[in-house]
Amino acid sequence: MSYQEIAKNMIDRLPEDKLIFVINILENIGEMSGLAVHPEFMPNEETKTAIAEVDEMINAGTGEHFSGSTADFFAALEEE
């Protein structure tokens, strides 16, 4: 069995919420080796629409700006 096959087998057994750690490790190894191994994330249509909406709000100077702590922000969300 090759190292790549061993690594893939180990990754397949990890829980989904732990895979971000594997991604970070692989990115770091790539950087140390001088390789660009960053994953290519392709946003779905919903994300693309949301990004376009925020860009438009920034360009038009519209929308709601929040200043305060993260705790204050989440408290405001819970009140809605």
XYZ file of C-alpha atoms in Angstrom:
80
model
C 0.000 0.000 0.000
C 1.416 3.434 -0.953
C 1.763 6.335 1.483
C -0.964 8.157 -0.435
C -3.334 5.208 -0.042
C -2.527 4.959 3.686
C -3.164 8.701 4.151
C -6.460 8.549 2.220
C -7.596 5.543 4.268
C -6.815 7.357 7.526
C -8.618 10.511 6.345
C -11.682 8.485 5.372
C -11.962 7.271 8.970
C -11.842 10.738 10.554
C -15.031 12.534 11.564
C -16.045 15.387 9.241
C -15.533 18.052 11.901
C -11.845 17.082 12.299
C -10.907 17.310 8.622
C -10.104 21.024 8.904
C -7.083 20.013 10.987
C -5.872 17.698 8.230
C -6.302 20.495 5.692
C -4.277 22.883 7.876
C -1.504 20.321 8.327
C -1.338 19.652 4.585
C -1.213 23.393 3.826
C 1.655 23.818 6.307
C 3.594 20.896 4.857
C 3.070 22.361 1.398
C 4.363 25.767 2.515
C 7.437 24.202 4.119
C 8.079 22.336 0.864
C 7.522 25.410 -1.300
C 4.404 23.933 -2.875
C 0.983 25.502 -3.307
C -1.378 22.801 -2.066
C -4.227 25.073 -0.998
C -7.633 23.560 -1.721
C -9.669 25.159 -4.454
C -12.981 26.097 -2.935
C -15.738 26.832 -5.417
C -18.634 28.730 -3.844
C -22.134 27.532 -4.679
C -24.738 29.831 -6.260
C -26.230 30.850 -2.909
C -22.807 31.966 -1.673
C -22.060 33.803 -4.922
C -25.381 35.652 -4.619
C -24.631 36.607 -1.004
C -21.162 37.870 -1.937
C -22.623 39.955 -4.777
C -25.236 41.378 -2.388
C -22.570 42.444 0.132
C -20.409 43.939 -2.637
C -23.395 45.976 -3.818
C -24.116 47.151 -0.271
C -20.489 48.241 0.136
C -20.492 50.063 -3.215
C -23.825 51.787 -2.507
C -23.031 52.575 1.133
C -26.211 50.834 2.273
C -26.846 48.139 4.805
C -26.468 48.103 8.536
C -23.098 48.573 10.232
C -22.545 47.030 13.646
C -19.962 48.273 16.100
C -19.500 46.490 19.378
C -18.295 43.202 20.774
C -19.065 39.785 19.361
C -21.074 39.069 22.499
C -23.190 42.177 21.853
C -23.714 41.099 18.245
C -24.925 37.640 19.223
C -27.153 39.110 21.931
C -28.745 41.365 19.291
C -29.312 38.369 17.028
C -31.001 36.442 19.821
C -33.386 39.355 20.395
C -34.640 39.221 16.803
